[in-house]
């Protein structure tokens, strides 16, 4: 195969996106998730120490993001699938607990 043919097939598979752009977007999503978790942790600690109580609705949004992220990764990437599935399940359970807590079910 020629270099041009390989490039054309790659563009078709990636819907005409450059691989570098795809990697940059993925890395940006990872950094966004980490930043979101850090900010949520800061809010949580602040709410505890100021006596304002916690906001389970806010934290459920953050946990569902991670549950979906790791679940999608487990579906799409075959290697190391077990860790992604386990992580997704843990985040999913935490999401359910926070939603139930928000609606005062538990």
mmCIF file of N, CA and C in Angstrom:
data_model
loop_
_atom_site.group_PDB
_atom_site.id
_atom_site.type_symbol
_atom_site.label_atom_id
_atom_site.label_comp_id
_atom_site.label_asym_id
_atom_site.label_seq_id
_atom_site.Cartn_x
_atom_site.Cartn_y
_atom_site.Cartn_z
ATOM 1 N N UNK A 1 0.843 -1.194 0.000
ATOM 2 C CA UNK A 1 0.000 0.000 0.000
ATOM 3 C C UNK A 1 0.877 1.242 0.000
ATOM 4 N N UNK A 2 0.392 2.219 -0.689
ATOM 5 C CA UNK A 2 1.126 3.484 -0.720
ATOM 6 C C UNK A 2 0.706 4.348 0.459
ATOM 7 N N UNK A 3 1.546 5.291 0.762
ATOM 8 C CA UNK A 3 1.307 6.204 1.881
ATOM 9 C C UNK A 3 -0.006 6.958 1.708
ATOM 10 N N UNK A 4 -0.298 7.366 0.476
ATOM 11 C CA UNK A 4 -1.528 8.127 0.201
ATOM 12 C C UNK A 4 -2.776 7.281 0.423
ATOM 13 N N UNK A 5 -2.686 5.983 0.035
ATOM 14 C CA UNK A 5 -3.828 5.092 0.222
ATOM 15 C C UNK A 5 -4.118 4.882 1.707
ATOM 16 N N UNK A 6 -3.070 4.723 2.474
ATOM 17 C CA UNK A 6 -3.225 4.542 3.919
ATOM 18 C C UNK A 6 -3.845 5.785 4.539
ATOM 19 N N UNK A 7 -3.403 6.960 4.112
ATOM 20 C CA UNK A 7 -3.942 8.217 4.622
ATOM 21 C C UNK A 7 -5.421 8.356 4.282
ATOM 22 N N UNK A 8 -5.801 7.983 3.055
ATOM 23 C CA UNK A 8 -7.207 8.060 2.640
ATOM 24 C C UNK A 8 -8.085 7.120 3.469
ATOM 25 N N UNK A 9 -7.615 5.888 3.698
ATOM 26 C CA UNK A 9 -8.385 4.939 4.513
ATOM 27 C C UNK A 9 -8.539 5.436 5.943
ATOM 28 N N UNK A 10 -7.463 6.004 6.471
ATOM 29 C CA UNK A 10 -7.503 6.536 7.833
ATOM 30 C C UNK A 10 -8.505 7.680 7.938
ATOM 31 N N UNK A 11 -8.523 8.553 6.943
ATOM 32 C CA UNK A 11 -9.467 9.680 6.958
ATOM 33 C C UNK A 11 -10.904 9.186 6.877
ATOM 34 N N UNK A 12 -11.144 8.159 6.056
ATOM 35 C CA UNK A 12 -12.500 7.611 5.943
ATOM 36 C C UNK A 12 -12.950 6.982 7.257
ATOM 37 N N UNK A 13 -12.039 6.240 7.900
ATOM 38 C CA UNK A 13 -12.378 5.598 9.169
ATOM 39 C C UNK A 13 -12.639 6.613 10.269
ATOM 40 N N UNK A 14 -11.944 7.717 10.242
ATOM 41 C CA UNK A 14 -12.059 8.728 11.290
ATOM 42 C C UNK A 14 -12.923 9.910 10.867
ATOM 43 N N UNK A 15 -13.751 9.685 9.853
ATOM 44 C CA UNK A 15 -14.709 10.697 9.378
ATOM 45 C C UNK A 15 -14.017 12.010 9.031
ATOM 46 N N UNK A 16 -12.939 11.879 8.289
ATOM 47 C CA UNK A 16 -12.187 13.013 7.755
ATOM 48 C C UNK A 16 -11.517 13.862 8.826
ATOM 49 N N UNK A 17 -11.331 13.325 10.010
ATOM 50 C CA UNK A 17 -10.626 14.038 11.070
ATOM 51 C C UNK A 17 -9.181 13.586 11.108
ATOM 52 N N UNK A 18 -8.330 14.474 11.425
ATOM 53 C CA UNK A 18 -6.920 14.160 11.594
ATOM 54 C C UNK A 18 -6.737 13.416 12.913
ATOM 55 N N UNK A 19 -5.864 12.426 12.925
ATOM 56 C CA UNK A 19 -5.617 11.647 14.142
ATOM 57 C C UNK A 19 -5.120 12.535 15.281
ATOM 58 N N UNK A 20 -4.333 13.520 14.952
ATOM 59 C CA UNK A 20 -3.834 14.425 15.982
ATOM 60 C C UNK A 20 -4.988 15.169 16.648
ATOM 61 N N UNK A 21 -5.949 15.619 15.848
ATOM 62 C CA UNK A 21 -7.118 16.322 16.407
ATOM 63 C C UNK A 21 -7.930 15.399 17.317
ATOM 64 N N UNK A 22 -8.069 14.154 16.916
ATOM 65 C CA UNK A 22 -8.806 13.184 17.727
ATOM 66 C C UNK A 22 -8.103 12.970 19.066
ATOM 67 N N UNK A 23 -6.776 12.840 19.028
ATOM 68 C CA UNK A 23 -6.015 12.652 20.257
ATOM 69 C C UNK A 23 -6.081 13.884 21.151
ATOM 70 N N UNK A 24 -6.031 15.068 20.554
ATOM 71 C CA UNK A 24 -6.117 16.306 21.332
ATOM 72 C C UNK A 24 -7.480 16.412 22.006
ATOM 73 N N UNK A 25 -8.546 16.078 21.283
ATOM 74 C CA UNK A 25 -9.891 16.126 21.860
ATOM 75 C C UNK A 25 -10.030 15.129 23.010
ATOM 76 N N UNK A 26 -9.476 13.937 22.827
ATOM 77 C CA UNK A 26 -9.551 12.922 23.887
ATOM 78 C C UNK A 26 -8.777 13.368 25.122
ATOM 79 N N UNK A 27 -7.597 13.915 24.914
ATOM 80 C CA UNK A 27 -6.795 14.381 26.043
ATOM 81 C C UNK A 27 -7.494 15.547 26.734
ATOM 82 N N UNK A 28 -8.119 16.426 25.962
ATOM 83 C CA UNK A 28 -8.868 17.540 26.540
ATOM 84 C C UNK A 28 -10.031 17.053 27.397
ATOM 85 N N UNK A 29 -10.718 16.006 26.926
ATOM 86 C CA UNK A 29 -11.821 15.436 27.702
ATOM 87 C C UNK A 29 -11.304 14.838 29.012
ATOM 88 N N UNK A 30 -10.143 14.201 28.952
ATOM 89 C CA UNK A 30 -9.559 13.647 30.183
ATOM 90 C C UNK A 30 -9.210 14.755 31.169
ATOM 91 N N UNK A 31 -8.569 15.814 30.685
ATOM 92 C CA UNK A 31 -8.223 16.936 31.559
ATOM 93 C C UNK A 31 -9.477 17.608 32.126
ATOM 94 N N UNK A 32 -10.520 17.704 31.309
ATOM 95 C CA UNK A 32 -11.775 18.299 31.780
ATOM 96 C C UNK A 32 -12.388 17.456 32.894
ATOM 97 N N UNK A 33 -12.356 16.153 32.729
ATOM 98 C CA UNK A 33 -12.891 15.261 33.760
ATOM 99 C C UNK A 33 -12.115 15.358 35.062
ATOM 100 N N UNK A 34 -10.798 15.394 34.960
ATOM 101 C CA UNK A 34 -9.965 15.508 36.160
ATOM 102 C C UNK A 34 -10.212 16.842 36.853
ATOM 103 N N UNK A 35 -10.284 17.905 36.073
ATOM 104 C CA UNK A 35 -10.536 19.233 36.634
ATOM 105 C C UNK A 35 -11.908 19.289 37.300
ATOM 106 N N UNK A 36 -12.889 18.663 36.676
ATOM 107 C CA UNK A 36 -14.238 18.634 37.239
ATOM 108 C C UNK A 36 -14.232 17.897 38.584
ATOM 109 N N UNK A 37 -13.502 16.803 38.654
ATOM 110 C CA UNK A 37 -13.420 16.063 39.911
ATOM 111 C C UNK A 37 -12.732 16.878 41.003
ATOM 112 N N UNK A 38 -11.660 17.565 40.651
ATOM 113 C CA UNK A 38 -10.957 18.392 41.638
ATOM 114 C C UNK A 38 -11.844 19.521 42.159
ATOM 115 N N UNK A 39 -12.549 20.177 41.262
ATOM 116 C CA UNK A 39 -13.436 21.265 41.664
ATOM 117 C C UNK A 39 -14.580 20.744 42.539
ATOM 118 N N UNK A 40 -15.125 19.589 42.177
ATOM 119 C CA UNK A 40 -16.185 18.996 42.991
ATOM 120 C C UNK A 40 -15.666 18.646 44.387
ATOM 121 N N UNK A 41 -14.438 18.146 44.455
ATOM 122 C CA UNK A 41 -13.835 17.825 45.743
ATOM 123 C C UNK A 41 -13.672 19.088 46.588
ATOM 124 N N UNK A 42 -13.236 20.177 45.976
ATOM 125 C CA UNK A 42 -13.076 21.449 46.695
ATOM 126 C C UNK A 42 -14.429 21.935 47.211
ATOM 127 N N UNK A 43 -15.462 21.875 46.362
ATOM 128 C CA UNK A 43 -16.804 22.277 46.797
ATOM 129 C C UNK A 43 -17.289 21.409 47.953
ATOM 130 N N UNK A 44 -17.060 20.117 47.836
ATOM 131 C CA UNK A 44 -17.515 19.194 48.863
ATOM 132 C C UNK A 44 -16.861 19.494 50.209
ATOM 133 N N UNK A 45 -15.567 19.674 50.207
ATOM 134 C CA UNK A 45 -14.835 19.998 51.442
ATOM 135 C C UNK A 45 -15.313 21.338 52.004
ATOM 136 N N UNK A 46 -15.502 22.320 51.137
ATOM 137 C CA UNK A 46 -15.978 23.637 51.576
ATOM 138 C C UNK A 46 -17.359 23.528 52.220
ATOM 139 N N UNK A 47 -18.251 22.771 51.572
ATOM 140 C CA UNK A 47 -19.597 22.613 52.112
ATOM 141 C C UNK A 47 -19.586 21.919 53.476
ATOM 142 N N UNK A 48 -18.723 20.971 53.644
ATOM 143 C CA UNK A 48 -18.634 20.264 54.927
ATOM 144 C C UNK A 48 -18.128 21.202 56.023
ATOM 145 N N UNK A 49 -17.047 21.926 55.748
ATOM 146 C CA UNK A 49 -16.443 22.771 56.779
ATOM 147 C C UNK A 49 -17.243 24.040 57.081
ATOM 148 N N UNK A 50 -18.065 24.501 56.135
ATOM 149 C CA UNK A 50 -18.874 25.688 56.398
ATOM 150 C C UNK A 50 -20.247 25.339 56.950
ATOM 151 N N UNK A 51 -20.571 24.059 56.978
ATOM 152 C CA UNK A 51 -21.850 23.626 57.525
ATOM 153 C C UNK A 51 -23.012 23.832 56.581
ATOM 154 N N UNK A 52 -22.746 24.054 55.318
ATOM 155 C CA UNK A 52 -23.826 24.271 54.341
ATOM 156 C C UNK A 52 -24.483 22.971 53.898
ATOM 157 N N UNK A 53 -23.893 21.845 54.223
ATOM 158 C CA UNK A 53 -24.413 20.564 53.740
ATOM 159 C C UNK A 53 -23.930 20.324 52.324
ATOM 160 N N UNK A 54 -24.099 19.125 51.843
ATOM 161 C CA UNK A 54 -23.616 18.825 50.495
ATOM 162 C C UNK A 54 -24.770 18.862 49.496
ATOM 163 N N UNK A 55 -24.413 18.939 48.228
ATOM 164 C CA UNK A 55 -25.388 19.005 47.151
ATOM 165 C C UNK A 55 -25.265 17.745 46.301
ATOM 166 N N UNK A 56 -26.044 16.713 46.595
ATOM 167 C CA UNK A 56 -25.903 15.460 45.853
ATOM 168 C C UNK A 56 -26.237 15.589 44.367
ATOM 169 N N UNK A 57 -27.058 16.555 43.985
ATOM 170 C CA UNK A 57 -27.389 16.724 42.562
ATOM 171 C C UNK A 57 -26.139 17.098 41.772
ATOM 172 N N UNK A 58 -25.354 18.015 42.296
ATOM 173 C CA UNK A 58 -24.115 18.420 41.630
ATOM 174 C C UNK A 58 -23.170 17.240 41.502
ATOM 175 N N UNK A 59 -23.008 16.495 42.562
ATOM 176 C CA UNK A 59 -22.073 15.380 42.539
ATOM 177 C C UNK A 59 -22.571 14.233 41.672
ATOM 178 N N UNK A 60 -23.897 14.080 41.542
ATOM 179 C CA UNK A 60 -24.415 13.028 40.669
ATOM 180 C C UNK A 60 -24.103 13.333 39.205
ATOM 181 N N UNK A 61 -24.081 14.598 38.836
ATOM 182 C CA UNK A 61 -23.715 14.982 37.465
ATOM 183 C C UNK A 61 -22.257 14.610 37.192
ATOM 184 N N UNK A 62 -21.426 14.848 38.158
ATOM 185 C CA UNK A 62 -20.002 14.529 38.000
ATOM 186 C C UNK A 62 -19.797 13.021 37.945
ATOM 187 N N UNK A 63 -20.481 12.284 38.778
ATOM 188 C CA UNK A 63 -20.287 10.837 38.790
ATOM 189 C C UNK A 63 -20.859 10.173 37.547
ATOM 190 N N UNK A 64 -21.965 10.683 37.008
ATOM 191 C CA UNK A 64 -22.520 10.084 35.787
ATOM 192 C C UNK A 64 -21.587 10.328 34.606
ATOM 193 N N UNK A 65 -20.904 11.464 34.586
ATOM 194 C CA UNK A 65 -19.911 11.737 33.539
ATOM 195 C C UNK A 65 -18.849 10.636 33.543
ATOM 196 N N UNK A 66 -18.340 10.315 34.701
ATOM 197 C CA UNK A 66 -17.301 9.290 34.800
ATOM 198 C C UNK A 66 -17.840 7.893 34.506
ATOM 199 N N UNK A 67 -19.052 7.605 34.928
ATOM 200 C CA UNK A 67 -19.642 6.297 34.640
ATOM 201 C C UNK A 67 -19.772 6.088 33.136
ATOM 202 N N UNK A 68 -20.247 7.099 32.441
ATOM 203 C CA UNK A 68 -20.402 7.001 30.983
ATOM 204 C C UNK A 68 -19.044 6.945 30.298
ATOM 205 N N UNK A 69 -18.113 7.765 30.736
ATOM 206 C CA UNK A 69 -16.781 7.799 30.139
ATOM 207 C C UNK A 69 -16.111 6.428 30.213
ATOM 208 N N UNK A 70 -16.090 5.815 31.388
ATOM 209 C CA UNK A 70 -15.445 4.513 31.534
ATOM 210 C C UNK A 70 -16.267 3.392 30.901
ATOM 211 N N UNK A 71 -17.577 3.517 30.910
ATOM 212 C CA UNK A 71 -18.414 2.524 30.249
ATOM 213 C C UNK A 71 -18.200 2.524 28.748
ATOM 214 N N UNK A 72 -18.123 3.699 28.167
ATOM 215 C CA UNK A 72 -17.874 3.809 26.729
ATOM 216 C C UNK A 72 -16.490 3.267 26.382
ATOM 217 N N UNK A 73 -15.529 3.560 27.230
ATOM 218 C CA UNK A 73 -14.170 3.064 27.020
ATOM 219 C C UNK A 73 -14.161 1.535 27.070
ATOM 220 N N UNK A 74 -14.902 0.950 27.985
ATOM 221 C CA UNK A 74 -14.963 -0.507 28.096
ATOM 222 C C UNK A 74 -15.584 -1.136 26.858
ATOM 223 N N UNK A 75 -16.551 -0.450 26.269
ATOM 224 C CA UNK A 75 -17.202 -0.976 25.069
ATOM 225 C C UNK A 75 -16.276 -0.882 23.857
ATOM 226 N N UNK A 76 -15.595 0.224 23.723
ATOM 227 C CA UNK A 76 -14.804 0.485 22.525
ATOM 228 C C UNK A 76 -13.400 -0.104 22.543
ATOM 229 N N UNK A 77 -12.770 -0.174 23.702
ATOM 230 C CA UNK A 77 -11.388 -0.650 23.785
ATOM 231 C C UNK A 77 -11.393 -2.017 24.436
ATOM 232 N N UNK A 78 -10.905 -2.998 23.721
ATOM 233 C CA UNK A 78 -10.992 -4.387 24.185
ATOM 234 C C UNK A 78 -9.979 -4.717 25.278
ATOM 235 N N UNK A 79 -8.741 -4.216 25.178
ATOM 236 C CA UNK A 79 -7.743 -4.556 26.192
ATOM 237 C C UNK A 79 -8.013 -3.781 27.476
ATOM 238 N N UNK A 80 -7.688 -4.384 28.584
ATOM 239 C CA UNK A 80 -7.912 -3.826 29.919
ATOM 240 C C UNK A 80 -9.388 -3.472 30.144
ATOM 241 N N UNK A 81 -10.262 -4.245 29.559
ATOM 242 C CA UNK A 81 -11.695 -3.981 29.642
ATOM 243 C C UNK A 81 -12.230 -4.133 31.064
ATOM 244 N N UNK A 82 -11.683 -5.093 31.816
ATOM 245 C CA UNK A 82 -12.180 -5.365 33.162
ATOM 246 C C UNK A 82 -12.076 -4.176 34.092
ATOM 247 N N UNK A 83 -10.963 -3.469 34.029
ATOM 248 C CA UNK A 83 -10.775 -2.299 34.879
ATOM 249 C C UNK A 83 -11.769 -1.194 34.519
ATOM 250 N N UNK A 84 -11.988 -0.976 33.231
ATOM 251 C CA UNK A 84 -12.931 0.058 32.811
ATOM 252 C C UNK A 84 -14.354 -0.295 33.209
ATOM 253 N N UNK A 85 -14.702 -1.565 33.089
ATOM 254 C CA UNK A 85 -16.049 -1.996 33.494
ATOM 255 C C UNK A 85 -16.237 -1.805 34.991
ATOM 256 N N UNK A 86 -15.255 -2.225 35.766
ATOM 257 C CA UNK A 86 -15.342 -2.087 37.222
ATOM 258 C C UNK A 86 -15.444 -0.616 37.618
ATOM 259 N N UNK A 87 -14.632 0.221 37.001
ATOM 260 C CA UNK A 87 -14.660 1.649 37.312
ATOM 261 C C UNK A 87 -16.006 2.262 36.936
ATOM 262 N N UNK A 88 -16.526 1.871 35.779
ATOM 263 C CA UNK A 88 -17.826 2.383 35.347
ATOM 264 C C UNK A 88 -18.940 1.952 36.296
ATOM 265 N N UNK A 89 -18.902 0.719 36.743
ATOM 266 C CA UNK A 89 -19.924 0.214 37.668
ATOM 267 C C UNK A 89 -19.858 0.962 39.002
ATOM 268 N N UNK A 90 -18.652 1.186 39.495
ATOM 269 C CA UNK A 90 -18.501 1.915 40.768
ATOM 270 C C UNK A 90 -19.048 3.333 40.644
ATOM 271 N N UNK A 91 -18.666 4.030 39.562
ATOM 272 C CA UNK A 91 -19.182 5.387 39.356
ATOM 273 C C UNK A 91 -20.705 5.361 39.172
ATOM 274 N N UNK A 92 -21.214 4.344 38.485
ATOM 275 C CA UNK A 92 -22.659 4.235 38.284
ATOM 276 C C UNK A 92 -23.408 4.031 39.587
ATOM 277 N N UNK A 93 -22.876 3.161 40.448
ATOM 278 C CA UNK A 93 -23.504 2.947 41.758
ATOM 279 C C UNK A 93 -23.487 4.212 42.604
ATOM 280 N N UNK A 94 -22.374 4.918 42.556
ATOM 281 C CA UNK A 94 -22.283 6.185 43.284
ATOM 282 C C UNK A 94 -23.299 7.196 42.753
ATOM 283 N N UNK A 95 -23.488 7.205 41.432
ATOM 284 C CA UNK A 95 -24.485 8.094 40.828
ATOM 285 C C UNK A 95 -25.883 7.763 41.342
ATOM 286 N N UNK A 96 -26.219 6.479 41.360
ATOM 287 C CA UNK A 96 -27.538 6.060 41.837
ATOM 288 C C UNK A 96 -27.732 6.460 43.298
ATOM 289 N N UNK A 97 -26.705 6.253 44.108
ATOM 290 C CA UNK A 97 -26.797 6.626 45.524
ATOM 291 C C UNK A 97 -27.004 8.133 45.691
ATOM 292 N N UNK A 98 -26.310 8.941 44.901
ATOM 293 C CA UNK A 98 -26.455 10.398 45.004
ATOM 294 C C UNK A 98 -27.819 10.868 44.529
ATOM 295 N N UNK A 99 -28.322 10.267 43.458
ATOM 296 C CA UNK A 99 -29.656 10.645 42.967
ATOM 297 C C UNK A 99 -30.715 10.285 44.000
ATOM 298 N N UNK A 100 -30.615 9.100 44.573
ATOM 299 C CA UNK A 100 -31.565 8.702 45.615
ATOM 300 C C UNK A 100 -31.461 9.598 46.841
ATOM 301 N N UNK A 101 -30.252 9.985 47.167
ATOM 302 C CA UNK A 101 -30.047 10.896 48.293
ATOM 303 C C UNK A 101 -30.660 12.264 48.011
ATOM 304 N N UNK A 102 -30.528 12.724 46.780
ATOM 305 C CA UNK A 102 -31.092 14.020 46.406
ATOM 306 C C UNK A 102 -32.611 14.026 46.560
ATOM 307 N N UNK A 103 -33.225 12.928 46.154
ATOM 308 C CA UNK A 103 -34.681 12.841 46.240
ATOM 309 C C UNK A 103 -35.141 12.291 47.585
ATOM 310 N N UNK A 104 -34.217 12.196 48.550
ATOM 311 C CA UNK A 104 -34.512 11.793 49.923
ATOM 312 C C UNK A 104 -35.100 10.390 50.016
ATOM 313 N N UNK A 105 -34.695 9.512 49.102
ATOM 314 C CA UNK A 105 -35.154 8.126 49.133
ATOM 315 C C UNK A 105 -34.307 7.336 50.122
ATOM 316 N N UNK A 106 -33.009 7.650 50.175
ATOM 317 C CA UNK A 106 -32.159 6.949 51.145
ATOM 318 C C UNK A 106 -31.650 7.937 52.169
#
